[in-house]
Coordinates of C-alpha atoms in Angstrom, one line a residue:
X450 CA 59.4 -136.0 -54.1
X451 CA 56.2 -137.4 -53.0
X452 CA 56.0 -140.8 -55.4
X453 CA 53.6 -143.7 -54.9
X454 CA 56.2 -146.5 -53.9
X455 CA 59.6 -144.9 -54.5
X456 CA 60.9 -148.8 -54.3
X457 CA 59.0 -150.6 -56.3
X458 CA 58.7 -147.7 -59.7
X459 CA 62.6 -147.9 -59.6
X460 CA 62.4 -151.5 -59.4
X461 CA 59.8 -151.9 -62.1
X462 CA 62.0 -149.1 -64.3
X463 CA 65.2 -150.7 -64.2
X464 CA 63.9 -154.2 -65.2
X465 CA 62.8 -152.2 -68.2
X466 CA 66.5 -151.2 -68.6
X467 CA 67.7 -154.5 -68.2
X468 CA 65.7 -156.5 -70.9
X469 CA 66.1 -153.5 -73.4
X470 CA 69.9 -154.7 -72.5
X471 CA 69.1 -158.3 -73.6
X472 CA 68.0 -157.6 -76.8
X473 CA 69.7 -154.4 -78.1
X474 CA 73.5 -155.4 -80.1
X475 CA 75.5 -152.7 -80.4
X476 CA 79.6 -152.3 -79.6
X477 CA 79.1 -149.2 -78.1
X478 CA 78.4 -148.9 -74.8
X479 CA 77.2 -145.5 -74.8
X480 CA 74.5 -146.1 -77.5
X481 CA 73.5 -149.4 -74.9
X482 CA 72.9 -147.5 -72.1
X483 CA 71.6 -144.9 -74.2
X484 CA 69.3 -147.1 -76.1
X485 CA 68.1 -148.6 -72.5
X486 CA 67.8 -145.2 -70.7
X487 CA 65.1 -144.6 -73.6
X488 CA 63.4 -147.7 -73.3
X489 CA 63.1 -147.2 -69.3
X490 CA 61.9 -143.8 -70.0
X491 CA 59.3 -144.9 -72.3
X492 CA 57.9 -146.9 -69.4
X493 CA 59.2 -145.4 -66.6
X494 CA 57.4 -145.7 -63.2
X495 CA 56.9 -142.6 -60.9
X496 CA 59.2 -139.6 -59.6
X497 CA 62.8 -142.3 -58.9
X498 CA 61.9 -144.6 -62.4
X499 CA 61.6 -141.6 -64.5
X500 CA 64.4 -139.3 -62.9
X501 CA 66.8 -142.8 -63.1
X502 CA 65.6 -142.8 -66.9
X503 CA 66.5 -139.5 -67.4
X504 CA 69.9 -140.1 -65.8
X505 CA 70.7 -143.0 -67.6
X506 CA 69.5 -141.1 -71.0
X507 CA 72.2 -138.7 -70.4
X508 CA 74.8 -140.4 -69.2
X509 CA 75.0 -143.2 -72.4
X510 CA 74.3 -140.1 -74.6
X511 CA 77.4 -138.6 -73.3
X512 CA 79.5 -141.4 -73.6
X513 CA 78.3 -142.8 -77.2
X514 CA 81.5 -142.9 -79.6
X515 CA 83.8 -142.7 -76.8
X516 CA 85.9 -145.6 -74.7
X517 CA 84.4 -146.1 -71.5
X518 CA 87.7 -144.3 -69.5
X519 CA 87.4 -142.9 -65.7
X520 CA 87.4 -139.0 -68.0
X521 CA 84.3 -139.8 -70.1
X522 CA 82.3 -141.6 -67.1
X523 CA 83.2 -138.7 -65.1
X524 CA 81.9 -136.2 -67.7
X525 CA 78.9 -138.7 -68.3
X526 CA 77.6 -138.1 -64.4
X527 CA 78.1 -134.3 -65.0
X528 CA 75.5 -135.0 -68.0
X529 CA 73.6 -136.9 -65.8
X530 CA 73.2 -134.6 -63.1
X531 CA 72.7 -131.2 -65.2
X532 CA 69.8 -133.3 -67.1
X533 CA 68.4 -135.2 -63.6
X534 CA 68.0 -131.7 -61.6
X535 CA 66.9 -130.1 -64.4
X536 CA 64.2 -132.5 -65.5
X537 CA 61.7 -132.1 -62.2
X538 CA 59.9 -128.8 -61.6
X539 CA 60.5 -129.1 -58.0
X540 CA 64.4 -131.2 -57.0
X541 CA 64.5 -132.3 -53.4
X542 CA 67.5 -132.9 -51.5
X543 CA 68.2 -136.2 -49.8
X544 CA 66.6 -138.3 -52.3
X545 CA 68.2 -139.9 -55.4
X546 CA 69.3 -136.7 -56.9
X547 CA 71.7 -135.8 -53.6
X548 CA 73.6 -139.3 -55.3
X549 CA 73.3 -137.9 -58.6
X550 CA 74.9 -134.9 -57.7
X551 CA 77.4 -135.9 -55.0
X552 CA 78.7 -138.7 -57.8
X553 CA 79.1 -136.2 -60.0
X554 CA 81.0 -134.1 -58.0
X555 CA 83.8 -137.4 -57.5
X556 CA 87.2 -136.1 -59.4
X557 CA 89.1 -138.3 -61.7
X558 CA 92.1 -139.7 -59.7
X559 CA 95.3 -138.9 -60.8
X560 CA 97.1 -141.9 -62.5
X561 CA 100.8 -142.7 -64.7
X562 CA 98.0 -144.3 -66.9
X563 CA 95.8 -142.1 -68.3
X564 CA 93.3 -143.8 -70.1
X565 CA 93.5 -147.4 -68.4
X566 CA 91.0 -149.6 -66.4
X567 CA 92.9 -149.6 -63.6
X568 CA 92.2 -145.9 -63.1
X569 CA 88.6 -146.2 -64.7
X570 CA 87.8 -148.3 -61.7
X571 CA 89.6 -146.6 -59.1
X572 CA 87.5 -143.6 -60.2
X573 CA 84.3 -145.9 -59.9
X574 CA 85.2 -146.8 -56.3
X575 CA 85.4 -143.8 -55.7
X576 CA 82.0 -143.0 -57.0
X577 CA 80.2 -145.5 -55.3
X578 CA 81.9 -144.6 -51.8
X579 CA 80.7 -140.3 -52.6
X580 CA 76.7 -142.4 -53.7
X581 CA 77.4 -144.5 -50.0
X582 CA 78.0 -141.4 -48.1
X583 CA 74.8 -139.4 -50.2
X584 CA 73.1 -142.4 -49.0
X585 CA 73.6 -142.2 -45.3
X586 CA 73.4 -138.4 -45.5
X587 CA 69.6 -138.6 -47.1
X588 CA 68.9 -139.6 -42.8
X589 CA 69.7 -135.7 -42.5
X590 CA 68.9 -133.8 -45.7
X591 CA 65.5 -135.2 -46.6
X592 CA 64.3 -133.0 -43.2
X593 CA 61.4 -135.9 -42.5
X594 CA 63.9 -138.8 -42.1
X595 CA 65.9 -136.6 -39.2
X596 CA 66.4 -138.7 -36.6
X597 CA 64.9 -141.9 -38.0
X598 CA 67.5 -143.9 -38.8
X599 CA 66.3 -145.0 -42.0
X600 CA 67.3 -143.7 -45.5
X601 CA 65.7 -142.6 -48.6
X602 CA 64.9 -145.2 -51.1
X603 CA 65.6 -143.8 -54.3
X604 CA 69.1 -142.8 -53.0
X605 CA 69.4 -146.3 -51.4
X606 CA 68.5 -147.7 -55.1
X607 CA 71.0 -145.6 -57.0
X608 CA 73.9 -146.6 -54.5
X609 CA 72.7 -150.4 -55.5
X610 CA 73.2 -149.6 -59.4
X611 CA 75.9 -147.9 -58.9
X612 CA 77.7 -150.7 -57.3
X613 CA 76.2 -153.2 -60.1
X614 CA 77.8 -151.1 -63.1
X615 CA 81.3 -150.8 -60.5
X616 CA 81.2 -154.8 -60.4
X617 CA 80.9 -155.1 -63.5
X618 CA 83.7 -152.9 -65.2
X619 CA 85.3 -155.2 -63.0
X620 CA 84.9 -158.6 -63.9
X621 CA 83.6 -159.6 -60.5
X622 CA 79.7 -161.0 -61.6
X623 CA 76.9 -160.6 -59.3
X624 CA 77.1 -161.1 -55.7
X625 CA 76.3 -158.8 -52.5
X626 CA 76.3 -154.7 -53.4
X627 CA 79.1 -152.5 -51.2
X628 CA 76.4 -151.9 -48.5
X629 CA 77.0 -155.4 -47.6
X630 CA 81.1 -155.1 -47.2
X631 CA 82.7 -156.8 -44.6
X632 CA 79.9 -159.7 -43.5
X633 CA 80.9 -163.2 -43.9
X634 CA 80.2 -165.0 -46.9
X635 CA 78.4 -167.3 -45.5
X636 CA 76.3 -165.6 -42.9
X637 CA 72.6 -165.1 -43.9
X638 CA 72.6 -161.5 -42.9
X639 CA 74.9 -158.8 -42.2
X640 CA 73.9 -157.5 -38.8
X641 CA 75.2 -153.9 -36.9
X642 CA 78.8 -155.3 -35.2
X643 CA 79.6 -157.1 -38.8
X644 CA 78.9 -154.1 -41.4
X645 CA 78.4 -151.1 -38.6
X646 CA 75.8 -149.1 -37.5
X647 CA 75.4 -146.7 -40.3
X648 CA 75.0 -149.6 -42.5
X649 CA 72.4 -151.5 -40.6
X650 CA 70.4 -148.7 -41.2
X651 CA 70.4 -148.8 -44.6
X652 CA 69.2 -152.7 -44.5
X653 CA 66.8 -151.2 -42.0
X654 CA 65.4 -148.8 -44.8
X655 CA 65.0 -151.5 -47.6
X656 CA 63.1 -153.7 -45.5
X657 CA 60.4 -150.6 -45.2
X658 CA 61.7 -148.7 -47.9
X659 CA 58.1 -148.3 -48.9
X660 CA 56.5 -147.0 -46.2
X661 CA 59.3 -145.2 -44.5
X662 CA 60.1 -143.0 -48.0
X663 CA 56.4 -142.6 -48.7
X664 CA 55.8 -140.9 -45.6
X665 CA 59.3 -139.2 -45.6
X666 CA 59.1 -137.6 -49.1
X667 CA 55.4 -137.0 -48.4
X668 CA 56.9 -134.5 -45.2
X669 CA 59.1 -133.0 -47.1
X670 CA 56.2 -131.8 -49.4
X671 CA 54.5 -130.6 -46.6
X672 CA 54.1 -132.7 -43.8
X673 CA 50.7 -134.4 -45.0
X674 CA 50.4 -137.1 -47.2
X675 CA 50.8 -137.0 -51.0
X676 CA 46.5 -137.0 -52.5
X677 CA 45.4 -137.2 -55.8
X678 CA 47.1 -139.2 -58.5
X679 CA 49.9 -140.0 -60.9
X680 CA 49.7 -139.0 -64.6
X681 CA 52.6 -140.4 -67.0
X682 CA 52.0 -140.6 -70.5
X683 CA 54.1 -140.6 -74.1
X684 CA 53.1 -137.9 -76.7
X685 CA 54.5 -136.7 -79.7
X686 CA 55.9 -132.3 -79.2
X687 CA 58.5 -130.3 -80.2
X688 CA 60.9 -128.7 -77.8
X689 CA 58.8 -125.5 -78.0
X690 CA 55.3 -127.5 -77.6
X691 CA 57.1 -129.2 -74.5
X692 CA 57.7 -126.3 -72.6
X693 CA 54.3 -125.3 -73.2
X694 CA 53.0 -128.6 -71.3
X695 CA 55.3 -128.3 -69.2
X696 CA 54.2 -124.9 -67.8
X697 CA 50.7 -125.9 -68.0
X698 CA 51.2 -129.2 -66.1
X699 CA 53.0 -126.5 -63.1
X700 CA 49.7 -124.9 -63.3
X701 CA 48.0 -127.5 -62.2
X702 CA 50.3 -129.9 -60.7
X703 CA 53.3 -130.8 -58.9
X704 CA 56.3 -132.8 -59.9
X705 CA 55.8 -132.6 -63.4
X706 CA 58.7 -133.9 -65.7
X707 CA 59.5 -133.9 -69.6
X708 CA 62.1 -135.1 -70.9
X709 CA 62.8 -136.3 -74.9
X710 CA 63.1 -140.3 -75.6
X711 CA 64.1 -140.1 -79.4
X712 CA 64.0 -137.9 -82.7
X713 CA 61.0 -139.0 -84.8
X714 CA 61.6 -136.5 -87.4
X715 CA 62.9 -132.4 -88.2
X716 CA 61.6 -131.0 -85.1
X717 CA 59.4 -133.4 -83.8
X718 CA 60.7 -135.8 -80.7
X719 CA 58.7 -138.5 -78.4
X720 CA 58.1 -137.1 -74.8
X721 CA 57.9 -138.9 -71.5
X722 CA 55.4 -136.6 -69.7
X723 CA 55.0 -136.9 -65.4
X724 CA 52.7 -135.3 -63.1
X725 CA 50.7 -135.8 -60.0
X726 CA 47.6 -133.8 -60.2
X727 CA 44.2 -133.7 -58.0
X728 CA 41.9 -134.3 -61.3
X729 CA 43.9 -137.0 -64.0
X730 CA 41.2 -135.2 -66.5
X731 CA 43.1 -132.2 -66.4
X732 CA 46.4 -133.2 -66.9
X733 CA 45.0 -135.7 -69.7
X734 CA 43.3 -132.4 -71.1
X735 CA 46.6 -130.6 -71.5
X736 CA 48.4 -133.6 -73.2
X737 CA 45.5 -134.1 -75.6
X738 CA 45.7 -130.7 -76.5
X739 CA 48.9 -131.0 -77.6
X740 CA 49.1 -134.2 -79.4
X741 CA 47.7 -137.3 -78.8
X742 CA 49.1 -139.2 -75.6
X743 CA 50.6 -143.3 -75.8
X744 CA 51.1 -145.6 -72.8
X745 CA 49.5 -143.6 -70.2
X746 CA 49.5 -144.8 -67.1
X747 CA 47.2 -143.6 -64.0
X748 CA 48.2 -144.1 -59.9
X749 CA 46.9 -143.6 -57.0
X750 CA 48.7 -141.6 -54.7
X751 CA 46.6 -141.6 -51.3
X752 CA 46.9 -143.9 -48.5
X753 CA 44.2 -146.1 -50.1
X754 CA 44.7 -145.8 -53.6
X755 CA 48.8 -146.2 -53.7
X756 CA 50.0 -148.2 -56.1
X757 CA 47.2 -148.9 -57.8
X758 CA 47.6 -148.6 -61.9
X759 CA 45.2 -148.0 -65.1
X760 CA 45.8 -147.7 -68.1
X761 CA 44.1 -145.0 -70.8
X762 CA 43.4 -146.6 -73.8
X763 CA 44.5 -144.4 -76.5
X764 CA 41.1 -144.5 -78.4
X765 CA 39.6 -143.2 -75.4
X766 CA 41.7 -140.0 -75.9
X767 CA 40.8 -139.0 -79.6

């Protein structure tokens, strides 16, 4: 999943996340993560921030009105995955949705206390150790990282979050994520004899996780770099008008995702709309045609013009 800086568009989409977080009251903690996933998705940054969006769309949607137990948060990460994989024209293995799916996959253990945190978090080690083990296996499944020693960084991310959310079910605060288990506390940084060499490599990867996935995810769509640019945009659809962009956008492009933020009114939802396409005109022409695009954002995806944002203005569009 070629992406402009797989790193830095998760980064950017889960502060989103967060401050929805900071301002949003609600005793439910599906409707919170729910209500965030939306607000990430609304601003979501490339291929990793809008597939996390998606993830974390589905997974509070599946646990709203419920306790948070190890049986809902299992079913939540079946949610998550079926929505995730099903959300990008063109899923690669090895990146974040090899996680996704592998978490998924984790079964509830078996436990005299049905029900309890104790097993809730058992389950959530668990869940991080299958999301560890995606991680290191990204080296081999994303075919352009074979034999590089690094890892992808959209997997690496999700690993990260996934510890975060297992920390704090459990009371323990902030502090170093699980890739870091077993340095001292007080060493500056884990090295290969304190955490082992499998998890060197994944500080390896986040100190180039940049340019090592860029040119990784850009071989596994081809083996040339990723050209053109990145289209995401807002627009009002129903489900039928949707799939209609969404076909068109295949037509044209590559990587396209839709995926629903909220109900506006009867039939009529708020889309989050992702493409990469050689001509933005073109994918803006399809949108227009079909309502009237919000918050879109344009990035450069070659060599020189990664990472480099504009914004349409609306009025430009009408």
């Amino acid at each position: 999943m070629a992406d402009s800086d797989t790193g830095a568009n998760l980064v950017t989409t889960v502060g989103t996340a967060a401050q929805a977080v900071q301002v949003l009251e609600t005793p439910d903690v599906g409707e919170l993560i729910s209500l965030a996933g939306q607000a990430a998705l609304d601003d979501a940054r490339g291929n990793s921030g809008s597939l996390f969006a998606v993830w974390l769309c589905a997974v509070g949607a599946s646990l709203e009105g419920r306790g948070l137990t190890a049986d809902a948060f299992a079913q939540a990460l079946s949610s998550g995955e079926v929505r995730s994989w099903s959300a990008l024209t063109d899923p690669v293995p090895g990146t974040m949705l090899s996680v996704i799916r592998d978490i998924a996959a984790v079964q509830v253990p078996e436990a005299e206390e049905p029900g309890s945190k104790r097993t809730l978090l058992h389950h959530m080690e668990r869940v991080v150790a299958a999301a560890r083990e995606a991680v290191l296996g990204s080296t081999e499944e994303l075919g352009a990282l074979q034999g590089s020693g690094r890892v992808d960084a959209g997997a690496l991310g999700m690993l990260i979050i996934l510890d975060a959310l297992r920390r704090t079910a459990a009371g323990e605060g902030s502090g170093r994520p699980v890739l870091w288990a077993g340095a001292p506390d007080d060493s500056a940084e884990p090295t290969g004899q304190e955490t082992g060499v499998q998890v060197q490599q994944l500080l390896e990867s986040m100190r180039e996780a940049a340019a090592a996935c860029a040119a990784a995810e850009a071989g596994a769509a081809g083996g040339e770099a990723e050209t053109g640019v990145e289209v995401v945009a807002t627009v009002e659809l129903t489900a039928l008008e949707a799939a209609s962009v969404r076909f068109e956008l295949t037509e044209i492009g590559r990587s396209v995702i839709t995926s629903p933020i909220s109900q506006i009114e009867g039939e009529l939802w708020r889309w989050r709309v992702h493409v990469h396409v050689d001509d933005r005109q073109a994918a803006l022409d399809v949108l227009c045609a079909h309502g009237t695009p919000r918050n879109v954002a344009v990035t450069g995806l070659d060599p020189e013009g990664s990472g480099r944002q504009s914004r349409v203005n609306p009025s430009d569009l009408d």
